[in-house]
Amino acid sequence: MTRTRHFFRHIFHSQKRLARQSRKDMAQPPVTPAGSSLGLEDENSISKAGISSDPGDGEASDRVDASHSEDGDHSNGLYAHRQISLTAEERKAEKRFLLKIDFIILPLIASIYFLAALDRSDVGNAAVAGMTTDLKLSAAELSFCVAFFYIGFLAFQLPGSIMVRLLTPPIQLGAALVIWGGATAIMTEANNWQTIAGLRIVVGCFEAFIQGAPLYLTFWYKPHELATRGAIFMSMTSLAGSMNGLIAYSIQTTMEGVHGRRAWRWIFLIEGVASVGFGVLIFFILPNTPEKVKRWFTEDEKKIALRRTKEAYNIPNTKISLGQLKATVRDPKTWFYCVINLAAAISQAAWGQFLPVLLNLNGYTPNEAQIMSIPVYVCAGVSAIACGYLSDRFRIRGIFVIIGLLVAAAGWLILILSKNQQLSYAGTYFVGIGSSPCVIVMLAWMNNNVLGYTKKAGTLAVVNMIGHLGAIGVSFSFNNKPNYYLGKSLAMGSALIATCTTVMFLFYLDRQNARKLANKDTVEARMLRQKTVEEVYDGHPDFMYSK
């Protein structure tokens, strides 16, 4: 226990030490002789030369005074991403700009995720509203209708991530909404399960294209701003989960038989048309990438956007690189993130998919279970946003992931052992509050530590694919009625596995940072130092990994 405490204390203080040293450097900006090599004098030479050494450090750190920026090493690959110091007026302008993109971009992305979550689960609602009876579906055929969605969804994760710049975000996200919404609306005319299953593949293919949204945010937000924003739009999935049954119930009670259509057909039609309409809106109002944006922003704001995207380790107009995809597969960080996301996703998916079932198991009627699940979803969403904010505020990721996983594991343990209704209900809160922030903070952590556009997109796609496979698999573990001990135990074990993997990953990142510092004077480091992040990615010798 003592060693563990020392380890976490070391992680926390090492992150804050970088920020304190950088603020000290700001107070007395040093002058680095022109043409000198970065990182050869001492461990702080990177920040003294105006280069950000940690993607987690924010606007209060890693700055170089503008009057000395020309004295930095222009040949260093990280020079283009240096954190420029701002005047008081410029800082105010940047805060206004940040608030503006929060009110433009975040609501649009959040709405896309909300509609995606609704359309993803509408087969279950349609089945309850009479589709199973009308089409004479067996249990196996209904399962096929649900499961076929994931064929397209998993197959198109990689294109959905790496093509964001090529297609541009408004076209990619807008077209995805229009096509999957159209496929959903066509289901209203289905007369057999094969038609619905086939259209569900189409829906899955194009819902995969919105998985590029987290990558899109990295174009507009700095690394220490991502977890908060990611928590806000990804919490829409929880909100959709809490509202989906209510929306379907409203359609079922008000639209049954209208114009000769059954209620389940109206569910597909209404939710599909809503997605199509919003997709058309996205074409016209979602901002493009910072280097291509035309509407919404003044010329001064466009300059702020371009500076910020460079400070976030982006290079405008970057192309897809096959070499970076290969590097994605070879990078141990990819597989650490995959294991963490897989295990965390199993816990979160088990909670999200079976919360009403768990509540019903504890003695609540089906209607009571639906109502009692709403505050659990709300608390989970609040937890995700709070943890995302604190993770950004303190520039720390791993510890928040570990804490969330341990809280979730404790909740599953309560659900396994408890025979008390109130205690079991409390257990569902523990699981939701612990699980919900983990994947969000983990994705922000991944975006902080992976550089290179294609490498970052490829890592995001692989991590998402593995995570969704876990979410699919866990559904088959909740089949041992009445107590579902197998599913609960699998979810708890997954949370504990993710915890152990995260601790191991923190040790790995600490070792990698130490190795970079130890080798900073080598010939290899001098050569790599001249390359851009699109050439050497996060392997640049002056780039330190966030923990």
Coordinates of C-alpha atoms in Angstrom, one line a residue:
M1 CA 0.0 0.0 0.0
T2 CA 2.8 2.4 0.9
R3 CA 4.5 1.8 -2.5
T4 CA 1.2 2.3 -4.3
R5 CA 0.7 5.6 -2.5
H6 CA 4.2 6.8 -3.4
F7 CA 3.6 5.8 -7.0
F8 CA 0.4 7.8 -7.4
R9 CA 1.9 10.7 -5.5
H10 CA 4.8 10.6 -7.9
I11 CA 2.5 10.8 -10.9
F12 CA 0.5 13.7 -9.5
H13 CA 3.6 15.8 -8.5
S14 CA 5.5 15.0 -11.6
Q15 CA 2.7 16.5 -13.7
K16 CA 2.4 19.6 -11.5
R17 CA 6.2 20.0 -11.4
L18 CA 6.2 20.6 -15.2
A19 CA 3.5 23.2 -14.9
R20 CA 5.3 25.0 -12.0
Q21 CA 8.6 25.1 -13.8
S22 CA 7.0 26.4 -16.9
R23 CA 5.3 29.2 -15.0
K24 CA 8.6 30.1 -13.5
D25 CA 10.1 30.2 -17.0
M26 CA 7.3 32.5 -18.1
A27 CA 8.1 35.0 -15.4
Q28 CA 11.7 35.3 -16.6
P29 CA 11.7 34.2 -20.3
P30 CA 15.1 32.9 -21.2
V31 CA 16.8 33.5 -24.5
T32 CA 17.9 30.4 -26.3
P33 CA 20.8 31.1 -28.8
A34 CA 19.5 30.8 -32.3
G35 CA 20.2 27.4 -33.8
S36 CA 21.0 25.7 -30.6
S37 CA 19.8 22.1 -30.1
L38 CA 16.8 21.7 -27.8
G39 CA 17.0 19.4 -24.8
L40 CA 20.8 19.4 -24.5
E41 CA 21.3 21.6 -21.5
D42 CA 18.9 20.2 -18.9
E43 CA 15.5 18.7 -18.5
N44 CA 13.8 22.1 -18.7
S45 CA 15.4 23.2 -21.9
I46 CA 12.4 22.1 -23.9
S47 CA 10.0 24.6 -22.2
K48 CA 12.7 27.3 -22.1
A49 CA 13.0 27.0 -25.9
G50 CA 9.2 27.4 -26.2
I51 CA 8.3 23.8 -27.0
S52 CA 5.5 22.1 -25.1
S53 CA 6.9 18.9 -23.5
D54 CA 3.6 17.6 -22.2
P55 CA 0.3 17.5 -24.1
G56 CA -1.5 17.9 -20.8
D57 CA 0.0 21.2 -19.9
G58 CA -2.4 24.1 -20.5
E59 CA -2.5 27.8 -21.2
A60 CA -0.8 28.7 -17.9
S61 CA 2.3 26.6 -18.8
D62 CA 4.7 25.8 -21.5
R63 CA 4.7 29.3 -23.0
V64 CA 7.5 31.3 -24.5
D65 CA 7.4 35.1 -24.5
A66 CA 6.5 36.3 -28.0
S67 CA 9.5 38.7 -28.0
H68 CA 11.8 35.7 -27.8
S69 CA 10.0 33.2 -30.0
E70 CA 12.4 33.8 -32.9
D71 CA 15.2 32.6 -30.7
G72 CA 13.9 29.1 -30.4
D73 CA 15.2 26.2 -32.5
H74 CA 13.2 26.5 -35.7
S75 CA 14.5 23.2 -36.9
N76 CA 12.9 21.3 -34.0
G77 CA 9.9 19.4 -35.2
L78 CA 7.9 20.6 -32.2
Y79 CA 8.7 24.3 -32.8
A80 CA 5.5 24.7 -35.0
H81 CA 3.5 23.5 -32.0
R82 CA 5.1 25.8 -29.4
Q83 CA 2.8 27.5 -26.9
I84 CA 2.8 31.2 -27.7
S85 CA 2.4 33.5 -24.7
L86 CA -0.5 35.9 -25.0
T87 CA -1.3 39.4 -23.9
A88 CA -4.1 39.9 -21.4
E89 CA -6.3 41.1 -24.3
E90 CA -5.4 38.0 -26.4
R91 CA -6.3 35.7 -23.5
K92 CA -9.7 37.3 -23.2
A93 CA -10.2 37.0 -27.0
E94 CA -9.3 33.3 -26.8
K95 CA -11.7 32.7 -23.9
R96 CA -14.5 34.3 -25.9
F97 CA -13.5 32.1 -28.9
L98 CA -13.6 29.0 -26.7
L99 CA -17.0 29.8 -25.4
K100 CA -18.2 30.4 -28.9
I101 CA -17.1 27.0 -30.2
D102 CA -18.6 25.4 -27.0
F103 CA -22.0 26.9 -28.0
I104 CA -21.6 26.0 -31.7
I105 CA -19.7 22.7 -32.0
L106 CA -20.7 20.9 -28.8
P107 CA -24.5 21.1 -29.1
L108 CA -24.2 19.9 -32.7
I109 CA -22.0 16.9 -31.9
A110 CA -24.1 16.1 -28.8
S111 CA -27.3 16.1 -30.9
I112 CA -25.7 13.7 -33.4
Y113 CA -24.7 11.3 -30.7
F114 CA -28.2 11.6 -29.2
L115 CA -29.9 10.7 -32.5
A116 CA -27.4 7.9 -33.1
A117 CA -28.3 6.3 -29.7
L118 CA -32.0 6.6 -30.5
D119 CA -31.7 5.0 -33.9
R120 CA -29.4 2.3 -32.6
S121 CA -31.9 1.0 -30.1
D122 CA -35.2 1.5 -32.0
V123 CA -35.6 -2.1 -32.9
G124 CA -36.1 -3.1 -29.3
N125 CA -38.8 -0.4 -28.9
A126 CA -40.5 -1.4 -32.2
A127 CA -40.5 -5.0 -31.0
V128 CA -42.4 -4.0 -27.8
A129 CA -44.8 -1.8 -29.9
G130 CA -46.0 -4.8 -32.0
M131 CA -43.3 -5.5 -34.7
T132 CA -42.6 -9.0 -33.3
T133 CA -46.3 -9.9 -33.6
D134 CA -47.0 -8.3 -37.0
L135 CA -43.9 -9.8 -38.7
K136 CA -44.2 -13.1 -36.7
L137 CA -40.5 -12.8 -35.6
S138 CA -38.9 -15.6 -33.5
A139 CA -36.5 -14.7 -30.7
A140 CA -33.6 -15.6 -32.9
E141 CA -34.8 -13.4 -35.8
L142 CA -35.3 -10.5 -33.5
S143 CA -31.7 -11.0 -32.2
F144 CA -30.4 -11.0 -35.8
C145 CA -32.1 -7.7 -36.4
V146 CA -30.4 -6.2 -33.3
A147 CA -27.0 -7.9 -33.9
F148 CA -26.6 -7.1 -37.6
F149 CA -26.2 -3.4 -36.8
Y150 CA -22.7 -4.3 -35.4
I151 CA -21.5 -5.9 -38.6
G152 CA -21.5 -2.5 -40.4
F153 CA -20.6 -0.6 -37.3
L154 CA -17.4 -2.5 -36.6
A155 CA -16.4 -2.9 -40.2
F156 CA -16.4 0.9 -40.8
Q157 CA -14.7 2.1 -37.7
L158 CA -11.4 2.7 -39.5
P159 CA -12.8 4.6 -42.5
G160 CA -15.1 6.6 -40.1
S161 CA -12.0 7.9 -38.3
I162 CA -9.3 8.4 -40.9
M163 CA -11.5 10.1 -43.5
V164 CA -12.6 13.1 -41.4
R165 CA -10.2 15.4 -43.0
L166 CA -10.6 14.0 -46.5
L167 CA -14.4 14.2 -46.6
T168 CA -14.5 17.2 -44.2
P169 CA -16.5 17.0 -40.9
P170 CA -19.8 18.7 -42.2
I171 CA -20.0 16.3 -45.2
Q172 CA -19.0 13.1 -43.3
L173 CA -21.2 13.7 -40.3
G174 CA -24.1 15.2 -42.3
A175 CA -24.1 12.4 -44.9
A176 CA -23.9 9.7 -42.2
L177 CA -27.0 11.1 -40.5
V178 CA -28.9 11.4 -43.8
I179 CA -28.1 7.8 -44.9
W180 CA -28.6 6.0 -41.6
G181 CA -31.8 8.1 -41.0
G182 CA -33.1 7.2 -44.5
A183 CA -32.4 3.5 -43.9
T184 CA -34.2 3.7 -40.5
A185 CA -37.2 5.5 -42.1
I186 CA -37.4 2.8 -44.9
M187 CA -37.8 0.1 -42.2
T188 CA -41.4 1.4 -41.8
E189 CA -42.2 -0.5 -45.0
A190 CA -40.5 -3.7 -43.9
N191 CA -42.6 -6.9 -44.1
N192 CA -40.0 -9.4 -43.0
W193 CA -37.0 -9.7 -40.7
Q194 CA -34.5 -9.9 -43.5
T195 CA -35.4 -6.4 -44.7
I196 CA -34.9 -5.0 -41.2
A197 CA -31.7 -6.9 -40.7
G198 CA -30.2 -5.7 -44.0
L199 CA -31.1 -2.1 -43.3
R200 CA -29.6 -2.4 -39.8
I201 CA -26.3 -3.2 -41.5
V202 CA -26.6 0.1 -43.4
V203 CA -27.4 2.0 -40.2
G204 CA -24.4 0.5 -38.5
C205 CA -22.0 1.3 -41.4
F206 CA -22.9 5.0 -41.3
E207 CA -23.2 5.4 -37.6
A208 CA -19.6 4.3 -37.6
F209 CA -18.7 7.5 -39.4
I210 CA -19.7 9.6 -36.4
Q211 CA -17.0 7.9 -34.4
G212 CA -14.7 10.4 -36.0
A213 CA -16.3 13.1 -33.8
P214 CA -13.7 12.8 -31.0
L215 CA -11.0 13.3 -33.6
Y216 CA -12.8 16.3 -34.9
L217 CA -12.8 17.8 -31.5
T218 CA -9.0 17.5 -31.3
F219 CA -8.8 20.0 -34.3
W220 CA -10.6 22.7 -32.2
Y221 CA -9.7 22.0 -28.6
K222 CA -6.3 21.7 -26.8
P223 CA -5.4 18.4 -25.1
H224 CA -6.3 19.7 -21.6
E225 CA -9.8 20.7 -22.8
L226 CA -10.9 17.4 -24.4
A227 CA -12.2 15.3 -21.5
T228 CA -14.8 17.9 -20.4
R229 CA -16.1 18.3 -23.9
G230 CA -16.0 14.6 -24.6
A231 CA -18.0 13.9 -21.4
I232 CA -20.7 16.4 -22.5
F233 CA -21.4 15.0 -25.9
M234 CA -20.9 11.3 -25.0
S235 CA -23.3 11.7 -22.0
M236 CA -25.9 12.1 -24.7
T237 CA -25.9 8.3 -25.0
S238 CA -27.0 8.0 -21.4
L239 CA -29.6 10.7 -21.9
A240 CA -30.9 8.9 -24.9
G241 CA -31.0 5.7 -22.9
S242 CA -33.2 7.3 -20.3
M243 CA -35.5 9.0 -22.8
N244 CA -35.7 6.4 -25.5
G245 CA -38.4 4.3 -23.7
L246 CA -40.4 7.5 -23.0
I247 CA -40.3 8.6 -26.6
A248 CA -41.3 5.2 -27.9
Y249 CA -44.1 5.0 -25.3
S250 CA -45.4 8.4 -26.4
I251 CA -45.4 7.3 -30.1
Q252 CA -47.1 4.0 -29.2
T253 CA -49.9 5.7 -27.2
T254 CA -50.5 8.6 -29.6
M255 CA -49.7 7.3 -33.1
E256 CA -51.1 3.7 -33.1
G257 CA -53.3 3.3 -36.2
V258 CA -52.8 6.9 -37.5
H259 CA -53.1 6.8 -41.3
G260 CA -53.4 3.1 -41.0
R261 CA -49.9 2.5 -39.7
R262 CA -49.0 0.6 -36.6
A263 CA -47.1 2.4 -33.8
W264 CA -43.8 0.4 -34.5
R265 CA -43.8 1.7 -38.0
W266 CA -44.2 5.3 -36.8
I267 CA -41.2 4.8 -34.4
F268 CA -38.9 4.0 -37.4
L269 CA -40.4 6.8 -39.6
I270 CA -40.3 9.6 -37.0
E271 CA -36.8 8.8 -35.6
G272 CA -35.4 8.2 -39.2
V273 CA -36.8 11.5 -40.6
A274 CA -35.5 13.4 -37.5
S275 CA -31.9 12.1 -38.3
V276 CA -32.3 13.0 -42.0
G277 CA -33.5 16.5 -41.2
F278 CA -30.7 17.1 -38.7
G279 CA -28.1 15.7 -41.2
V280 CA -29.1 18.3 -43.8
L281 CA -28.7 21.0 -41.1
I282 CA -25.2 19.7 -40.3
F283 CA -24.1 20.1 -43.9
F284 CA -24.7 23.9 -43.6
I285 CA -23.9 24.8 -40.0
L286 CA -21.2 22.5 -38.6
P287 CA -17.8 24.3 -38.8
N288 CA -15.2 22.7 -41.0
T289 CA -11.6 22.1 -39.8
P290 CA -9.8 25.3 -38.5
E291 CA -7.8 25.8 -41.7
K292 CA -10.9 25.5 -43.9
V293 CA -13.6 27.1 -41.8
K294 CA -15.5 29.9 -43.6
R295 CA -18.7 30.7 -41.7
W296 CA -19.4 31.6 -38.1
F297 CA -16.0 33.1 -37.3
T298 CA -14.3 36.5 -37.9
E299 CA -10.8 36.7 -39.4
D300 CA -9.3 37.2 -36.0
E301 CA -11.1 34.2 -34.7
K302 CA -9.9 32.1 -37.6
K303 CA -6.4 33.0 -36.7
I304 CA -7.0 32.0 -33.1
A305 CA -8.4 28.7 -34.3
L306 CA -5.4 28.0 -36.5
R307 CA -2.9 28.9 -33.7
R308 CA -4.8 26.6 -31.3
T309 CA -4.9 23.7 -33.6
K310 CA -1.2 23.9 -34.1
E311 CA -0.6 24.1 -30.4
A312 CA -2.7 20.9 -30.1
Y313 CA -0.1 19.1 -32.3
N314 CA -2.1 19.2 -35.5
I315 CA -0.7 20.1 -38.9
P316 CA -3.3 21.6 -41.2
N317 CA -4.2 19.8 -44.4
T318 CA -2.5 16.6 -43.3
K319 CA -3.0 13.6 -45.6
I320 CA -3.7 9.9 -44.7
S321 CA -0.4 8.0 -44.2
L322 CA -0.1 4.2 -44.5
G323 CA 3.1 4.3 -42.5
Q324 CA 1.2 5.8 -39.6
L325 CA -1.3 3.0 -39.7
K326 CA 1.5 0.4 -39.5
A327 CA 2.9 2.4 -36.5
T328 CA -0.5 2.2 -34.8
V329 CA -0.3 -1.6 -34.8
R330 CA 3.3 -1.7 -33.6
D331 CA 2.8 0.8 -30.8
P332 CA 2.3 -0.9 -27.3
K333 CA 0.2 2.1 -26.2
T334 CA -2.4 1.1 -28.7
W335 CA -2.9 -2.3 -27.0
F336 CA -2.7 -0.9 -23.5
Y337 CA -5.6 1.4 -24.5
C338 CA -7.4 -1.4 -26.1
V339 CA -7.3 -3.6 -23.0
I340 CA -8.4 -0.8 -20.8
N341 CA -11.2 0.3 -23.1
L342 CA -12.4 -3.3 -23.6
A343 CA -12.6 -4.1 -19.9
A344 CA -14.1 -0.7 -19.0
A345 CA -16.6 -1.0 -21.9
I346 CA -17.8 -4.4 -20.6
S347 CA -18.6 -2.9 -17.2
Q348 CA -20.3 0.1 -18.7
A349 CA -22.2 -1.8 -21.4
A350 CA -23.5 -4.4 -18.8
W351 CA -24.8 -1.5 -16.7
G352 CA -26.2 0.4 -19.6
Q353 CA -27.9 -2.5 -21.3
F354 CA -29.3 -4.3 -18.3
L355 CA -30.0 -1.5 -15.8
P356 CA -33.8 -2.0 -16.0
V357 CA -33.3 -5.7 -15.7
L358 CA -31.2 -5.3 -12.6
L359 CA -33.8 -3.0 -11.1
N360 CA -36.6 -5.4 -12.0
L361 CA -34.6 -8.2 -10.3
N362 CA -34.5 -6.2 -7.1
G363 CA -38.3 -6.2 -6.8
Y364 CA -39.3 -3.2 -8.9
T365 CA -42.1 -3.6 -11.5
P366 CA -41.1 -3.0 -15.1
N367 CA -42.7 0.5 -15.0
E368 CA -41.0 1.3 -11.7
A369 CA -37.7 0.0 -13.1
Q370 CA -37.9 2.5 -16.0
I371 CA -38.7 5.4 -13.7
M372 CA -36.0 4.4 -11.1
S373 CA -33.4 4.2 -13.9
I374 CA -33.7 7.8 -14.8
P375 CA -31.9 9.3 -11.7
V376 CA -29.2 6.7 -12.1
Y377 CA -28.6 7.8 -15.7
V378 CA -28.6 11.4 -14.6
C379 CA -26.0 10.8 -11.8
A380 CA -23.8 8.8 -14.3
G381 CA -23.9 11.8 -16.7
V382 CA -23.0 14.3 -14.0
S383 CA -20.2 12.0 -12.8
A384 CA -18.8 11.8 -16.4
I385 CA -18.8 15.6 -16.8
A386 CA -17.3 16.2 -13.3
C387 CA -14.5 13.7 -13.7
G388 CA -13.8 15.0 -17.2
Y389 CA -13.5 18.5 -15.9
L390 CA -11.3 17.6 -13.0
S391 CA -9.1 15.4 -15.3
D392 CA -8.6 18.5 -17.5
R393 CA -8.1 20.8 -14.6
F394 CA -5.3 18.8 -13.0
R395 CA -3.9 17.5 -16.3
I396 CA -4.1 13.9 -15.1
R397 CA -5.9 10.9 -16.7
G398 CA -4.8 7.6 -15.3
I399 CA -5.8 8.2 -11.7
F400 CA -9.3 9.2 -12.6
V401 CA -9.7 6.1 -14.7
I402 CA -8.5 3.9 -11.8
I403 CA -10.8 5.6 -9.3
G404 CA -13.8 5.2 -11.6
L405 CA -13.1 1.5 -12.2
L406 CA -12.7 0.7 -8.5
V407 CA -16.0 2.5 -7.7
A408 CA -17.7 0.5 -10.5
A409 CA -16.2 -2.8 -9.2
A410 CA -17.5 -2.0 -5.7
G411 CA -20.9 -1.4 -7.2
W412 CA -20.9 -4.8 -9.0
L413 CA -19.8 -6.5 -5.8
I414 CA -22.8 -5.0 -4.0
L415 CA -25.1 -6.2 -6.8
I416 CA -23.6 -9.7 -6.5
L417 CA -23.9 -10.0 -2.7
S418 CA -26.8 -7.8 -1.6
K419 CA -30.3 -9.1 -1.0
N420 CA -31.5 -5.7 0.2
Q421 CA -33.5 -3.7 -2.3
Q422 CA -32.2 -0.3 -1.3
L423 CA -28.6 -1.4 -1.1
S424 CA -28.8 -3.1 -4.5
Y425 CA -30.3 0.1 -5.9
A426 CA -27.4 2.0 -4.4
G427 CA -25.1 -0.5 -6.2
T428 CA -26.4 0.6 -9.6
Y429 CA -25.4 4.2 -8.7
F430 CA -21.9 3.1 -7.9
V431 CA -21.6 1.2 -11.2
G432 CA -22.9 4.1 -13.2
I433 CA -21.0 6.8 -11.4
G434 CA -17.8 4.8 -11.7
S435 CA -18.1 3.3 -15.2
S436 CA -19.4 6.4 -17.1
P437 CA -16.3 8.6 -16.8
C438 CA -13.8 5.8 -17.6
V439 CA -14.1 5.4 -21.3
I440 CA -14.4 9.2 -21.8
V441 CA -11.3 10.1 -19.8
M442 CA -9.5 7.1 -21.4
L443 CA -10.3 8.5 -24.9
A444 CA -9.0 12.0 -24.0
W445 CA -5.9 10.3 -22.6
M446 CA -5.3 8.5 -25.8
N447 CA -5.8 11.7 -27.8
N448 CA -3.2 13.4 -25.6
N449 CA -0.5 10.7 -26.0
V450 CA -0.9 9.7 -29.7
L451 CA 0.5 12.2 -32.3
G452 CA 0.2 12.1 -36.1
Y453 CA -3.2 12.5 -37.7
T454 CA -3.5 9.0 -39.2
K455 CA -1.9 7.3 -36.2
K456 CA -4.4 9.0 -33.9
A457 CA -7.3 8.1 -36.1
G458 CA -6.1 4.5 -36.5
T459 CA -5.7 4.2 -32.7
L460 CA -9.1 5.6 -32.1
A461 CA -10.7 3.1 -34.6
V462 CA -8.9 0.1 -33.1
V463 CA -9.7 1.0 -29.6
N464 CA -13.4 1.6 -30.5
M465 CA -13.6 -1.7 -32.3
I466 CA -12.2 -3.7 -29.4
G467 CA -14.4 -1.8 -26.9
H468 CA -17.6 -2.5 -28.9
L469 CA -16.7 -6.1 -29.3
G470 CA -16.7 -6.3 -25.5
A471 CA -20.0 -4.5 -25.3
I472 CA -21.5 -7.1 -27.7
G473 CA -20.0 -10.0 -25.9
V474 CA -21.3 -9.0 -22.4
S475 CA -24.9 -9.2 -23.6
F476 CA -24.5 -13.0 -23.9
S477 CA -23.3 -13.3 -20.3
F478 CA -26.6 -12.1 -18.8
N479 CA -28.4 -15.4 -19.6
N480 CA -28.5 -17.2 -16.2
K481 CA -31.7 -16.1 -14.6
P482 CA -32.8 -15.1 -12.1
N483 CA -29.7 -13.6 -10.4
Y484 CA -27.4 -13.1 -13.5
Y485 CA -24.3 -13.9 -11.4
L486 CA -22.2 -14.7 -14.5
G487 CA -22.8 -11.3 -16.1
K488 CA -22.3 -9.4 -12.9
S489 CA -19.1 -11.3 -12.1
L490 CA -17.8 -10.7 -15.6
A491 CA -18.5 -7.0 -15.3
M492 CA -16.8 -6.8 -11.9
G493 CA -13.8 -8.8 -13.1
S494 CA -13.4 -6.6 -16.2
A495 CA -13.4 -3.5 -14.0
L496 CA -10.6 -5.0 -11.9
I497 CA -8.6 -6.1 -15.0
A498 CA -8.9 -2.6 -16.4
T499 CA -7.6 -1.2 -13.1
C500 CA -4.6 -3.4 -13.1
T501 CA -3.8 -2.7 -16.7
T502 CA -4.1 1.1 -16.1
V503 CA -1.6 0.8 -13.3
M504 CA 0.8 -1.1 -15.5
F505 CA 0.3 1.5 -18.3
L506 CA 1.3 4.3 -15.9
F507 CA 4.5 2.5 -15.1
Y508 CA 5.1 2.0 -18.8
L509 CA 4.6 5.7 -19.6
D510 CA 6.8 6.8 -16.7
R511 CA 9.5 4.5 -18.0
Q512 CA 9.1 5.9 -21.6
N513 CA 9.4 9.5 -20.4
A514 CA 12.5 8.6 -18.4
R515 CA 14.1 6.9 -21.4
K516 CA 13.5 10.0 -23.6
L517 CA 15.2 12.2 -21.0
A518 CA 18.1 9.8 -20.6
N519 CA 18.6 9.6 -24.4
K520 CA 18.1 13.3 -25.2
D521 CA 21.8 13.9 -26.0
T522 CA 22.2 10.9 -28.3
V523 CA 22.8 11.3 -32.1
E524 CA 19.5 9.5 -32.8
A525 CA 17.7 12.0 -30.6
R526 CA 19.3 14.9 -32.4
M527 CA 18.2 13.5 -35.7
L528 CA 14.7 12.8 -34.6
R529 CA 14.4 16.2 -33.1
Q530 CA 14.4 17.8 -36.5
K531 CA 11.4 15.8 -37.7
T532 CA 7.7 16.8 -37.5
V533 CA 5.1 15.0 -35.6
E534 CA 3.7 13.6 -38.9
E535 CA 7.1 11.9 -39.4
V536 CA 8.0 10.6 -35.9
Y537 CA 4.5 10.9 -34.2
D538 CA 4.7 10.8 -30.4
G539 CA 8.2 9.3 -30.7
H540 CA 9.7 12.8 -30.9
P541 CA 12.4 13.0 -28.2
D542 CA 11.0 16.2 -26.7
F543 CA 7.4 15.0 -26.4
M544 CA 6.5 13.7 -23.0
Y545 CA 3.6 11.4 -22.4
S546 CA 0.7 12.5 -20.2
K547 CA -0.2 10.3 -17.3

